[in-house]
């Protein structure tokens, strides 16, 4: 099967998420890195792209140059990854979709709900893929969890409790580090800091596993590091359309917690827990029964979990392979195979609506508010 040409915007040398995209996209041989505008400094980005093996004429200085250079090539890239800071996602994603490229956009997909709705409409109009990198949803044991909910293995879901709380922005002396600072700067990050950065992964995960959507929410935000404009800690209560009760805590000042992303789902006949730091196990308890560990790679998993398990049981799989699962599904969809579970632009705009609702709710003392984007009300 011919490899697909792939291009990347952002994710330059030393960036946080860039390596995971390269490991993920290249892991299965579906893609080759053919083009890139990898850095906000043109020469630095060009140099790094060439060191990664991109041909000099496709190592671009910025995304506009890349769009102009790629759009009329016979061998143009078939997928563009946008891994730049949040405030740039909308204009880059919009421009590439409108020029007929498939896009994988980092989360949050946009900064405003209106922009998010526009992206959903452009993707529908152009027929191009606009996926959002909610990569945690591609861990095999998360797919197992979703399949168990769908199969009724824990009965109707009553309650979902999720945390994405780490302590890596808790050092006030490091608050001016450029990789930290933009996350709390409204001009770069938008209206929300930690909730838009990490909380939306947890919210997406709750929706993904429960196969449901958030309908309304109530939020409490705090900015605990002196001088920080946007929140670095948030508690969000939510209700899903199907009645499930949701609780979410997200923080970047929880010193001692490392990655800190976990989810517990409690149904009428059982419950389970998944944690990103032990991603290969799903801890399951049927009502009245013993707690069991369901392992990635064991027999009897649901199909999607089986399909996305790469190496034998007990061999650890981790974050880059979850990202690789997103790229595998993208390659399949580009080549014409349907894939259920690829996070779409609709998920992206639902997240943005939740972010803006949480900001408004926190300002209104935690008032309950409709969290759906207008286009899905
Ligand atoms: P970072 O600050 O570590 O790196 C940003 C990179 O983008 C740098 O290489 C920078 O030079 C480049 N860049 C900035 N503006 C650019 C432009 N206009 N054109 C080309 N390159 C540009 O940021 P990080 O942490 O890698 O975050 C990037 C995006 O990825 C954010 O939207 C963030 O929310 C998301 N992210 C997603 C994660 C996930 O689990 N899905 C995890 C971490 C980040």
mmCIF file of C-alpha atoms and ligand atoms in Angstrom:
data_model
loop_
_atom_site.group_PDB
_atom_site.id
_atom_site.type_symbol
_atom_site.label_atom_id
_atom_site.label_comp_id
_atom_site.label_asym_id
_atom_site.label_seq_id
_atom_site.Cartn_x
_atom_site.Cartn_y
_atom_site.Cartn_z
ATOM 1 C CA UNK A 1 0.000 0.000 0.000
ATOM 2 C CA UNK A 2 1.388 3.438 -0.966
ATOM 3 C CA UNK A 3 2.403 5.619 1.931
ATOM 4 C CA UNK A 4 0.470 8.825 2.507
ATOM 5 C CA UNK A 5 2.254 12.177 2.448
ATOM 6 C CA UNK A 6 1.883 13.961 5.756
ATOM 7 C CA UNK A 7 2.640 17.541 6.807
ATOM 8 C CA UNK A 8 3.005 19.183 10.169
ATOM 9 C CA UNK A 9 2.542 22.738 11.404
ATOM 10 C CA UNK A 10 4.056 23.468 14.811
ATOM 11 C CA UNK A 11 5.454 20.692 16.964
ATOM 12 C CA UNK A 12 8.983 22.016 16.456
ATOM 13 C CA UNK A 13 12.125 20.890 18.221
ATOM 14 C CA UNK A 14 11.658 20.953 21.993
ATOM 15 C CA UNK A 15 7.883 21.284 21.805
ATOM 16 C CA UNK A 16 5.778 19.160 24.106
ATOM 17 C CA UNK A 17 3.462 17.386 21.672
ATOM 18 C CA UNK A 18 5.519 17.379 18.457
ATOM 19 C CA UNK A 19 7.454 14.146 19.192
ATOM 20 C CA UNK A 20 4.262 12.205 20.004
ATOM 21 C CA UNK A 21 2.840 13.168 16.588
ATOM 22 C CA UNK A 22 5.985 12.096 14.776
ATOM 23 C CA UNK A 23 6.246 8.811 16.662
ATOM 24 C CA UNK A 24 2.528 8.221 16.197
ATOM 25 C CA UNK A 25 2.261 9.128 12.527
ATOM 26 C CA UNK A 26 5.340 7.169 11.528
ATOM 27 C CA UNK A 27 4.819 4.111 13.759
ATOM 28 C CA UNK A 28 2.853 1.951 11.344
ATOM 29 C CA UNK A 29 4.316 3.029 8.024
ATOM 30 C CA UNK A 30 1.095 4.647 6.827
ATOM 31 C CA UNK A 31 2.615 8.139 6.543
ATOM 32 C CA UNK A 32 5.861 9.840 5.651
ATOM 33 C CA UNK A 33 6.745 13.322 6.860
ATOM 34 C CA UNK A 34 6.792 15.111 3.501
ATOM 35 C CA UNK A 35 6.323 18.762 4.501
ATOM 36 C CA UNK A 36 6.406 20.980 7.542
ATOM 37 C CA UNK A 37 6.291 24.483 8.987
ATOM 38 C CA UNK A 38 7.428 23.369 12.385
ATOM 39 C CA UNK A 39 8.350 26.467 14.321
ATOM 40 C CA UNK A 40 7.259 30.070 14.831
ATOM 41 C CA UNK A 41 10.837 31.005 13.858
ATOM 42 C CA UNK A 42 11.063 30.370 10.105
ATOM 43 C CA UNK A 43 14.720 29.379 9.885
ATOM 44 C CA UNK A 44 14.602 27.223 12.994
ATOM 45 C CA UNK A 45 11.564 25.399 11.596
ATOM 46 C CA UNK A 46 13.135 24.885 8.170
ATOM 47 C CA UNK A 47 16.340 23.591 9.648
ATOM 48 C CA UNK A 48 14.561 21.128 11.926
ATOM 49 C CA UNK A 49 12.281 19.885 9.131
ATOM 50 C CA UNK A 50 15.316 19.146 6.958
ATOM 51 C CA UNK A 51 17.027 17.342 9.820
ATOM 52 C CA UNK A 52 13.884 15.192 10.061
ATOM 53 C CA UNK A 53 14.294 14.296 6.384
ATOM 54 C CA UNK A 54 11.903 16.761 4.734
ATOM 55 C CA UNK A 55 13.103 17.900 1.290
ATOM 56 C CA UNK A 56 14.439 21.502 1.336
ATOM 57 C CA UNK A 57 11.636 22.784 -0.943
ATOM 58 C CA UNK A 58 9.020 21.408 1.454
ATOM 59 C CA UNK A 59 10.657 22.667 4.651
ATOM 60 C CA UNK A 60 8.579 25.806 4.964
ATOM 61 C CA UNK A 61 9.079 28.956 7.011
ATOM 62 C CA UNK A 62 5.433 29.366 7.967
ATOM 63 C CA UNK A 63 2.022 27.793 7.348
ATOM 64 C CA UNK A 64 1.002 30.293 4.647
ATOM 65 C CA UNK A 65 4.112 29.349 2.656
ATOM 66 C CA UNK A 66 3.273 25.673 3.200
ATOM 67 C CA UNK A 67 -0.305 26.135 1.986
ATOM 68 C CA UNK A 68 0.904 27.956 -1.147
ATOM 69 C CA UNK A 69 3.637 25.380 -1.748
ATOM 70 C CA UNK A 70 1.496 22.283 -1.234
ATOM 71 C CA UNK A 71 -1.864 23.169 -2.767
ATOM 72 C CA UNK A 72 -0.867 22.672 -6.401
ATOM 73 C CA UNK A 73 1.558 19.787 -6.038
ATOM 74 C CA UNK A 74 0.545 16.453 -7.552
ATOM 75 C CA UNK A 75 2.078 14.755 -4.500
ATOM 76 C CA UNK A 76 0.631 17.191 -1.997
ATOM 77 C CA UNK A 77 0.214 16.157 1.612
ATOM 78 C CA UNK A 78 -2.937 14.160 2.331
ATOM 79 C CA UNK A 79 -3.059 15.038 5.998
ATOM 80 C CA UNK A 80 -1.949 18.162 7.843
ATOM 81 C CA UNK A 81 -1.407 18.126 11.610
ATOM 82 C CA UNK A 82 -1.846 21.423 13.429
ATOM 83 C CA UNK A 83 0.216 21.365 16.641
ATOM 84 C CA UNK A 84 0.669 25.072 17.335
ATOM 85 C CA UNK A 85 -0.600 27.105 20.326
ATOM 86 C CA UNK A 86 -4.389 27.283 20.604
ATOM 87 C CA UNK A 87 -5.027 30.780 19.229
ATOM 88 C CA UNK A 88 -3.676 29.774 15.799
ATOM 89 C CA UNK A 89 -5.667 26.535 15.338
ATOM 90 C CA UNK A 90 -8.737 28.132 13.759
ATOM 91 C CA UNK A 91 -7.123 30.107 10.967
ATOM 92 C CA UNK A 92 -4.727 27.316 10.020
ATOM 93 C CA UNK A 93 -7.350 24.548 10.138
ATOM 94 C CA UNK A 94 -9.869 26.652 8.204
ATOM 95 C CA UNK A 95 -7.353 27.579 5.500
ATOM 96 C CA UNK A 96 -6.204 23.981 4.942
ATOM 97 C CA UNK A 97 -9.721 22.499 4.988
ATOM 98 C CA UNK A 98 -10.901 25.102 2.483
ATOM 99 C CA UNK A 99 -7.963 24.234 0.238
ATOM 100 C CA UNK A 100 -9.089 20.592 0.302
ATOM 101 C CA UNK A 101 -6.666 19.091 2.841
ATOM 102 C CA UNK A 102 -7.573 16.664 5.626
ATOM 103 C CA UNK A 103 -6.622 18.050 9.035
ATOM 104 C CA UNK A 104 -5.775 16.629 12.453
ATOM 105 C CA UNK A 105 -6.009 19.605 14.796
ATOM 106 C CA UNK A 106 -4.683 19.677 18.324
ATOM 107 C CA UNK A 107 -7.115 20.395 21.097
ATOM 108 C CA UNK A 108 -8.731 22.781 21.814
ATOM 109 C CA UNK A 109 -9.825 22.918 18.176
ATOM 110 C CA UNK A 110 -10.612 26.645 18.330
ATOM 111 C CA UNK A 111 -10.776 29.431 20.854
ATOM 112 C CA UNK A 112 -14.441 30.422 20.370
ATOM 113 C CA UNK A 113 -17.630 28.419 19.878
ATOM 114 C CA UNK A 114 -18.446 30.378 16.707
ATOM 115 C CA UNK A 115 -15.112 29.381 15.176
ATOM 116 C CA UNK A 116 -15.758 25.772 16.185
ATOM 117 C CA UNK A 117 -19.142 25.764 14.489
ATOM 118 C CA UNK A 118 -17.556 27.270 11.384
ATOM 119 C CA UNK A 119 -14.988 24.449 11.277
ATOM 120 C CA UNK A 120 -17.760 21.830 11.585
ATOM 121 C CA UNK A 121 -19.583 23.457 8.647
ATOM 122 C CA UNK A 122 -16.449 23.778 6.499
ATOM 123 C CA UNK A 123 -15.557 20.117 7.121
ATOM 124 C CA UNK A 124 -19.101 19.083 6.132
ATOM 125 C CA UNK A 125 -19.088 21.309 3.041
ATOM 126 C CA UNK A 126 -15.668 20.231 1.786
ATOM 127 C CA UNK A 127 -16.093 16.572 2.767
ATOM 128 C CA UNK A 128 -12.612 16.672 4.283
ATOM 129 C CA UNK A 129 -11.657 15.052 7.571
ATOM 130 C CA UNK A 130 -11.250 17.387 10.508
ATOM 131 C CA UNK A 131 -10.219 15.251 13.471
ATOM 132 C CA UNK A 132 -9.233 16.568 16.892
ATOM 133 C CA UNK A 133 -6.398 14.926 18.795
ATOM 134 C CA UNK A 134 -8.260 13.511 21.794
ATOM 135 C CA UNK A 135 -5.631 10.810 21.701
ATOM 136 C CA UNK A 136 -6.420 9.275 25.093
ATOM 137 C CA UNK A 137 -9.617 7.918 23.551
ATOM 138 C CA UNK A 138 -7.451 5.686 21.350
ATOM 139 C CA UNK A 139 -5.907 3.633 24.163
ATOM 140 C CA UNK A 140 -7.057 0.006 23.763
ATOM 141 C CA UNK A 141 -8.428 -0.166 27.313
ATOM 142 C CA UNK A 142 -10.432 3.033 26.802
ATOM 143 C CA UNK A 143 -11.959 1.433 23.705
ATOM 144 C CA UNK A 144 -12.668 -1.647 25.860
ATOM 145 C CA UNK A 145 -14.398 0.570 28.423
ATOM 146 C CA UNK A 146 -16.580 2.179 25.780
ATOM 147 C CA UNK A 147 -17.455 -1.189 24.269
ATOM 148 C CA UNK A 148 -18.409 -2.493 27.735
ATOM 149 C CA UNK A 149 -20.764 0.449 28.271
ATOM 150 C CA UNK A 150 -22.277 -0.081 24.819
ATOM 151 C CA UNK A 151 -22.727 -3.806 25.502
ATOM 152 C CA UNK A 152 -24.486 -3.077 28.808
ATOM 153 C CA UNK A 153 -21.766 -4.788 30.896
ATOM 154 C CA UNK A 154 -22.149 -2.258 33.723
ATOM 155 C CA UNK A 155 -25.810 -1.421 33.084
ATOM 156 C CA UNK A 156 -27.056 2.120 32.738
ATOM 157 C CA UNK A 157 -24.307 4.561 33.723
ATOM 158 C CA UNK A 158 -25.222 6.533 36.821
ATOM 159 C CA UNK A 159 -22.057 8.433 37.583
ATOM 160 C CA UNK A 160 -18.754 9.373 35.961
ATOM 161 C CA UNK A 161 -15.897 10.901 37.967
ATOM 162 C CA UNK A 162 -12.766 12.110 36.197
ATOM 163 C CA UNK A 163 -9.609 14.022 37.099
ATOM 164 C CA UNK A 164 -6.874 15.541 35.011
ATOM 165 C CA UNK A 165 -4.774 17.159 37.674
ATOM 166 C CA UNK A 166 -1.002 17.523 37.617
ATOM 167 C CA UNK A 167 1.430 19.761 39.451
ATOM 168 C CA UNK A 168 3.722 20.896 36.651
ATOM 169 C CA UNK A 169 2.671 24.547 36.663
ATOM 170 C CA UNK A 170 2.667 24.768 40.419
ATOM 171 C CA UNK A 171 6.116 26.338 40.799
ATOM 172 C CA UNK A 172 5.537 30.104 40.942
ATOM 173 C CA UNK A 173 9.233 30.666 40.122
ATOM 174 C CA UNK A 174 8.709 28.879 36.762
ATOM 175 C CA UNK A 175 5.492 30.699 35.817
ATOM 176 C CA UNK A 176 7.296 32.846 33.248
ATOM 177 C CA UNK A 177 8.737 29.858 31.369
ATOM 178 C CA UNK A 178 7.569 30.448 27.739
ATOM 179 C CA UNK A 179 6.080 26.926 27.491
ATOM 180 C CA UNK A 180 3.986 27.566 30.599
ATOM 181 C CA UNK A 181 3.182 31.250 30.166
ATOM 182 C CA UNK A 182 1.121 31.050 26.954
ATOM 183 C CA UNK A 183 -1.255 28.579 28.559
ATOM 184 C CA UNK A 184 -2.471 31.285 30.999
ATOM 185 C CA UNK A 185 -2.308 34.220 28.571
ATOM 186 C CA UNK A 186 -5.770 34.981 27.120
ATOM 187 C CA UNK A 187 -4.198 36.246 23.878
ATOM 188 C CA UNK A 188 -2.621 32.829 23.240
ATOM 189 C CA UNK A 189 -4.845 30.375 25.114
ATOM 190 C CA UNK A 190 -8.312 31.921 24.893
ATOM 191 C CA UNK A 191 -10.800 32.307 27.752
ATOM 192 C CA UNK A 192 -9.638 29.350 29.812
ATOM 193 C CA UNK A 193 -6.307 27.998 31.060
ATOM 194 C CA UNK A 194 -6.289 24.582 32.704
ATOM 195 C CA UNK A 195 -9.840 23.558 31.814
ATOM 196 C CA UNK A 196 -9.217 24.188 28.099
ATOM 197 C CA UNK A 197 -5.736 22.635 28.335
ATOM 198 C CA UNK A 198 -6.419 19.405 30.253
ATOM 199 C CA UNK A 199 -9.988 19.448 31.558
ATOM 200 C CA UNK A 200 -11.402 19.018 28.076
ATOM 201 C CA UNK A 201 -9.497 15.738 27.659
ATOM 202 C CA UNK A 202 -11.294 14.478 30.766
ATOM 203 C CA UNK A 203 -14.639 15.814 29.579
ATOM 204 C CA UNK A 204 -14.169 14.261 26.139
ATOM 205 C CA UNK A 205 -13.199 10.962 27.774
ATOM 206 C CA UNK A 206 -16.364 10.954 29.897
ATOM 207 C CA UNK A 207 -18.497 11.539 26.791
ATOM 208 C CA UNK A 208 -16.540 9.026 24.743
ATOM 209 C CA UNK A 209 -16.769 6.157 27.218
ATOM 210 C CA UNK A 210 -20.379 6.872 28.217
ATOM 211 C CA UNK A 211 -21.390 7.395 24.567
ATOM 212 C CA UNK A 212 -23.255 10.508 25.639
ATOM 213 C CA UNK A 213 -22.884 14.300 25.557
ATOM 214 C CA UNK A 214 -22.728 16.988 28.218
ATOM 215 C CA UNK A 215 -25.966 18.945 28.430
ATOM 216 C CA UNK A 216 -25.386 21.362 31.319
ATOM 217 C CA UNK A 217 -22.694 22.206 33.817
ATOM 218 C CA UNK A 218 -21.732 24.247 36.852
ATOM 219 C CA UNK A 219 -18.118 25.344 37.405
ATOM 220 C CA UNK A 220 -15.812 26.767 40.054
ATOM 221 C CA UNK A 221 -12.517 28.233 38.748
ATOM 222 C CA UNK A 222 -9.479 29.433 40.681
ATOM 223 C CA UNK A 223 -6.206 31.039 39.712
ATOM 224 C CA UNK A 224 -3.865 30.091 42.533
ATOM 225 C CA UNK A 225 -0.470 31.314 41.290
ATOM 226 C CA UNK A 226 -0.091 35.028 41.828
ATOM 227 C CA UNK A 227 -0.274 37.066 38.598
ATOM 228 C CA UNK A 228 -1.873 34.290 36.549
ATOM 229 C CA UNK A 229 -4.880 35.636 34.627
ATOM 230 C CA UNK A 230 -6.542 32.367 33.618
ATOM 231 C CA UNK A 231 -7.541 29.546 35.962
ATOM 232 C CA UNK A 232 -5.057 26.879 36.996
ATOM 233 C CA UNK A 233 -7.635 24.833 38.922
ATOM 234 C CA UNK A 234 -11.271 24.010 38.168
ATOM 235 C CA UNK A 235 -14.042 21.832 39.532
ATOM 236 C CA UNK A 236 -16.867 21.154 37.110
ATOM 237 C CA UNK A 237 -20.110 19.314 37.815
ATOM 238 C CA UNK A 238 -22.075 18.238 34.778
ATOM 239 C CA UNK A 239 -25.105 16.307 33.604
ATOM 240 C CA UNK A 240 -25.238 14.304 30.420
ATOM 241 C CA UNK A 241 -28.163 14.105 28.007
ATOM 242 C CA UNK A 242 -28.915 10.558 29.180
ATOM 243 C CA UNK A 243 -29.039 11.655 32.831
ATOM 244 C CA UNK A 244 -25.540 10.540 33.908
ATOM 245 C CA UNK A 245 -24.086 12.638 36.730
ATOM 246 C CA UNK A 246 -20.558 13.916 36.033
ATOM 247 C CA UNK A 247 -17.805 15.268 38.313
ATOM 248 C CA UNK A 248 -14.514 16.623 36.968
ATOM 249 C CA UNK A 249 -11.477 18.097 38.730
ATOM 250 C CA UNK A 250 -8.625 19.564 36.726
ATOM 251 C CA UNK A 251 -5.568 21.334 38.105
ATOM 252 C CA UNK A 252 -2.032 22.258 37.123
ATOM 253 C CA UNK A 253 -0.892 23.112 40.653
ATOM 254 C CA UNK A 254 -1.461 19.692 42.239
ATOM 255 C CA UNK A 255 2.223 19.221 43.087
ATOM 256 C CA UNK A 256 3.032 15.537 43.480
ATOM 257 C CA UNK A 257 0.515 14.381 40.914
ATOM 258 C CA UNK A 258 2.358 13.596 37.702
ATOM 259 C CA UNK A 259 0.116 13.037 34.699
ATOM 260 C CA UNK A 260 -2.940 12.724 36.905
ATOM 261 C CA UNK A 261 -5.597 11.684 34.364
ATOM 262 C CA UNK A 262 -8.066 9.034 35.488
ATOM 263 C CA UNK A 263 -11.719 8.175 35.080
ATOM 264 C CA UNK A 264 -14.188 6.059 37.026
ATOM 265 C CA UNK A 265 -17.522 5.031 35.569
ATOM 266 C CA UNK A 266 -20.232 3.647 37.841
ATOM 267 C CA UNK A 267 -23.241 1.845 36.362
ATOM 268 C CA UNK A 268 -26.240 0.021 37.805
ATOM 269 C CA UNK A 269 -24.518 -3.390 37.618
ATOM 270 C CA UNK A 270 -20.820 -2.575 37.860
ATOM 271 C CA UNK A 271 -18.088 -0.022 37.608
ATOM 272 C CA UNK A 272 -14.583 0.440 36.253
ATOM 273 C CA UNK A 273 -11.536 2.648 36.562
ATOM 274 C CA UNK A 274 -8.901 3.602 34.008
ATOM 275 C CA UNK A 275 -5.813 5.730 34.641
ATOM 276 C CA UNK A 276 -3.466 7.137 32.022
ATOM 277 C CA UNK A 277 -0.434 6.228 34.129
ATOM 278 C CA UNK A 278 -1.458 2.522 34.001
ATOM 279 C CA UNK A 279 -3.138 2.617 30.588
ATOM 280 C CA UNK A 280 -2.919 -1.091 29.850
ATOM 281 C CA UNK A 281 -5.317 -2.130 32.613
ATOM 282 C CA UNK A 282 -8.990 -1.553 33.153
ATOM 283 C CA UNK A 283 -10.068 -2.261 36.729
ATOM 284 C CA UNK A 284 -13.578 -3.713 36.639
ATOM 285 C CA UNK A 285 -15.935 -4.664 39.454
ATOM 286 C CA UNK A 286 -19.332 -6.282 38.785
ATOM 287 C CA UNK A 287 -21.973 -5.524 41.420
ATOM 288 C CA UNK A 288 -21.565 -7.994 44.308
ATOM 289 C CA UNK A 289 -18.478 -9.514 42.669
ATOM 290 C CA UNK A 290 -14.708 -9.382 42.934
ATOM 291 C CA UNK A 291 -12.572 -6.677 41.359
ATOM 292 C CA UNK A 292 -10.869 -7.873 38.165
ATOM 293 C CA UNK A 293 -8.005 -6.534 36.094
ATOM 294 C CA UNK A 294 -8.720 -6.577 32.367
ATOM 295 C CA UNK A 295 -5.387 -6.450 30.506
ATOM 296 C CA UNK A 296 -4.620 -5.074 27.089
ATOM 297 C CA UNK A 297 -3.806 -7.961 24.792
ATOM 298 C CA UNK A 298 -5.686 -10.659 26.742
ATOM 299 C CA UNK A 299 -8.294 -12.918 25.150
ATOM 300 C CA UNK A 300 -11.939 -11.948 25.034
ATOM 301 C CA UNK A 301 -11.551 -8.205 24.588
ATOM 302 C CA UNK A 302 -14.046 -6.328 22.476
ATOM 303 C CA UNK A 303 -13.037 -5.919 18.820
ATOM 304 C CA UNK A 304 -11.895 -2.305 18.952
ATOM 305 C CA UNK A 305 -9.664 -2.976 21.981
ATOM 306 C CA UNK A 306 -8.239 -6.047 20.238
ATOM 307 C CA UNK A 307 -7.631 -4.129 17.003
ATOM 308 C CA UNK A 308 -5.735 -1.334 18.740
ATOM 309 C CA UNK A 309 -3.561 -3.553 20.993
ATOM 310 C CA UNK A 310 -0.170 -3.676 19.259
ATOM 311 C CA UNK A 311 2.139 -5.884 21.264
ATOM 312 C CA UNK A 312 1.627 -9.015 23.344
ATOM 313 C CA UNK A 313 -0.047 -9.024 26.744
ATOM 314 C CA UNK A 314 2.038 -7.510 29.563
ATOM 315 C CA UNK A 315 4.308 -5.608 27.161
ATOM 316 C CA UNK A 316 3.553 -1.971 27.979
ATOM 317 C CA UNK A 317 2.015 0.303 25.373
ATOM 318 C CA UNK A 318 1.837 3.993 25.991
ATOM 319 C CA UNK A 319 1.065 7.485 24.803
ATOM 320 C CA UNK A 320 2.817 7.520 21.379
ATOM 321 C CA UNK A 321 1.012 4.307 20.405
ATOM 322 C CA UNK A 322 -2.327 5.825 21.421
ATOM 323 C CA UNK A 323 -1.491 8.729 19.097
ATOM 324 C CA UNK A 324 -0.453 6.138 16.497
ATOM 325 C CA UNK A 325 -3.930 4.603 16.789
ATOM 326 C CA UNK A 326 -5.414 7.987 15.845
ATOM 327 C CA UNK A 327 -3.114 8.109 12.797
ATOM 328 C CA UNK A 328 -4.000 4.507 11.842
ATOM 329 C CA UNK A 329 -7.691 5.391 11.910
ATOM 330 C CA UNK A 330 -6.989 8.543 9.891
ATOM 331 C CA UNK A 331 -5.060 6.519 7.299
ATOM 332 C CA UNK A 332 -7.977 4.078 7.097
ATOM 333 C CA UNK A 333 -10.528 6.869 6.633
ATOM 334 C CA UNK A 334 -8.358 8.622 4.001
ATOM 335 C CA UNK A 335 -8.180 5.287 2.150
ATOM 336 C CA UNK A 336 -11.967 4.827 2.401
ATOM 337 C CA UNK A 337 -12.579 2.617 5.465
ATOM 338 C CA UNK A 338 -15.076 3.974 8.027
ATOM 339 C CA UNK A 339 -13.738 4.213 11.590
ATOM 340 C CA UNK A 340 -16.041 4.736 14.547
ATOM 341 C CA UNK A 341 -14.354 6.591 17.377
ATOM 342 C CA UNK A 342 -12.110 9.064 15.562
ATOM 343 C CA UNK A 343 -12.659 12.349 17.464
ATOM 344 C CA UNK A 344 -14.343 14.752 15.067
ATOM 345 C CA UNK A 345 -14.820 18.506 14.702
ATOM 346 C CA UNK A 346 -18.193 18.021 16.425
ATOM 347 C CA UNK A 347 -16.324 16.830 19.532
ATOM 348 C CA UNK A 348 -14.074 19.863 19.128
ATOM 349 C CA UNK A 349 -16.937 22.358 19.125
ATOM 350 C CA UNK A 350 -18.735 20.593 21.975
ATOM 351 C CA UNK A 351 -15.554 21.007 24.033
ATOM 352 C CA UNK A 352 -15.365 24.693 23.198
ATOM 353 C CA UNK A 353 -18.982 25.199 24.201
ATOM 354 C CA UNK A 354 -18.245 23.462 27.515
ATOM 355 C CA UNK A 355 -15.187 25.682 28.043
ATOM 356 C CA UNK A 356 -17.113 28.896 27.436
ATOM 357 C CA UNK A 357 -20.030 27.700 29.554
ATOM 358 C CA UNK A 358 -17.679 26.793 32.396
ATOM 359 C CA UNK A 359 -16.080 30.249 32.254
ATOM 360 C CA UNK A 360 -19.528 31.909 32.354
ATOM 361 C CA UNK A 361 -20.752 29.617 35.116
ATOM 362 C CA UNK A 362 -17.658 30.241 37.262
ATOM 363 C CA UNK A 363 -18.165 33.999 36.839
ATOM 364 C CA UNK A 364 -21.815 33.563 37.863
ATOM 365 C CA UNK A 365 -20.915 31.787 41.117
ATOM 366 C CA UNK A 366 -21.361 28.272 39.745
ATOM 367 C CA UNK A 367 -24.790 28.738 38.133
ATOM 368 C CA UNK A 368 -25.965 25.736 36.074
ATOM 369 C CA UNK A 369 -25.922 26.561 32.355
ATOM 370 C CA UNK A 370 -26.640 24.862 29.034
ATOM 371 C CA UNK A 371 -23.263 23.589 27.798
ATOM 372 C CA UNK A 372 -24.236 22.597 24.254
ATOM 373 C CA UNK A 373 -23.068 24.595 21.236
ATOM 374 C CA UNK A 374 -26.001 26.416 19.579
ATOM 375 C CA UNK A 375 -25.740 24.153 16.501
ATOM 376 C CA UNK A 376 -26.507 21.067 18.657
ATOM 377 C CA UNK A 377 -29.344 22.476 20.785
HETATM 378 P P1 LIG B 1 4.813 24.115 22.868
HETATM 379 O O1 LIG B 1 4.816 25.538 23.301
HETATM 380 O O2 LIG B 1 5.642 23.106 23.588
HETATM 381 O O3 LIG B 1 5.219 24.036 21.300
HETATM 382 C C1 LIG B 1 4.575 24.795 20.305
HETATM 383 C C2 LIG B 1 5.317 24.601 18.993
HETATM 384 O O4 LIG B 1 4.596 25.273 17.951
HETATM 385 C C3 LIG B 1 6.724 25.201 19.007
HETATM 386 O O5 LIG B 1 7.585 24.338 18.280
HETATM 387 C C4 LIG B 1 6.549 26.534 18.271
HETATM 388 O O6 LIG B 1 7.718 27.006 17.653
HETATM 389 C C5 LIG B 1 5.502 26.143 17.246
HETATM 390 N N1 LIG B 1 4.716 27.268 16.723
HETATM 391 C C6 LIG B 1 4.118 28.266 17.419
HETATM 392 N N2 LIG B 1 3.448 29.086 16.595
HETATM 393 C C7 LIG B 1 3.624 28.586 15.343
HETATM 394 C C8 LIG B 1 3.193 28.989 14.060
HETATM 395 N N3 LIG B 1 2.400 30.049 13.895
HETATM 396 N N4 LIG B 1 3.569 28.245 12.985
HETATM 397 C C9 LIG B 1 4.348 27.145 13.130
HETATM 398 N N5 LIG B 1 4.790 26.729 14.337
HETATM 399 C C10 LIG B 1 4.429 27.429 15.421
HETATM 400 O O7 LIG B 1 3.277 23.692 22.869
HETATM 401 P P2 LIG B 1 2.679 22.218 23.012
HETATM 402 O O8 LIG B 1 2.567 21.884 24.440
HETATM 403 O O9 LIG B 1 3.385 21.278 22.107
HETATM 404 O O10 LIG B 1 1.179 22.504 22.522
HETATM 405 C C11 LIG B 1 0.846 22.689 21.157
HETATM 406 C C12 LIG B 1 -0.624 22.331 20.992
HETATM 407 O O11 LIG B 1 -0.802 20.942 21.314
HETATM 408 C C13 LIG B 1 -1.557 23.102 21.922
HETATM 409 O O12 LIG B 1 -2.740 23.425 21.244
HETATM 410 C C14 LIG B 1 -1.832 22.140 23.061
HETATM 411 O O13 LIG B 1 -3.102 22.365 23.651
HETATM 412 C C15 LIG B 1 -1.782 20.809 22.341
HETATM 413 N N6 LIG B 1 -1.369 19.688 23.190
HETATM 414 C C16 LIG B 1 -2.092 18.531 23.122
HETATM 415 C C17 LIG B 1 -1.788 17.439 23.876
HETATM 416 C C18 LIG B 1 -2.597 16.196 23.753
HETATM 417 O O14 LIG B 1 -2.520 15.339 24.631
HETATM 418 N N7 LIG B 1 -3.409 16.031 22.724
HETATM 419 C C19 LIG B 1 -0.671 17.472 24.843
HETATM 420 C C20 LIG B 1 0.097 18.731 24.800
HETATM 421 C C21 LIG B 1 -0.271 19.789 24.006
#
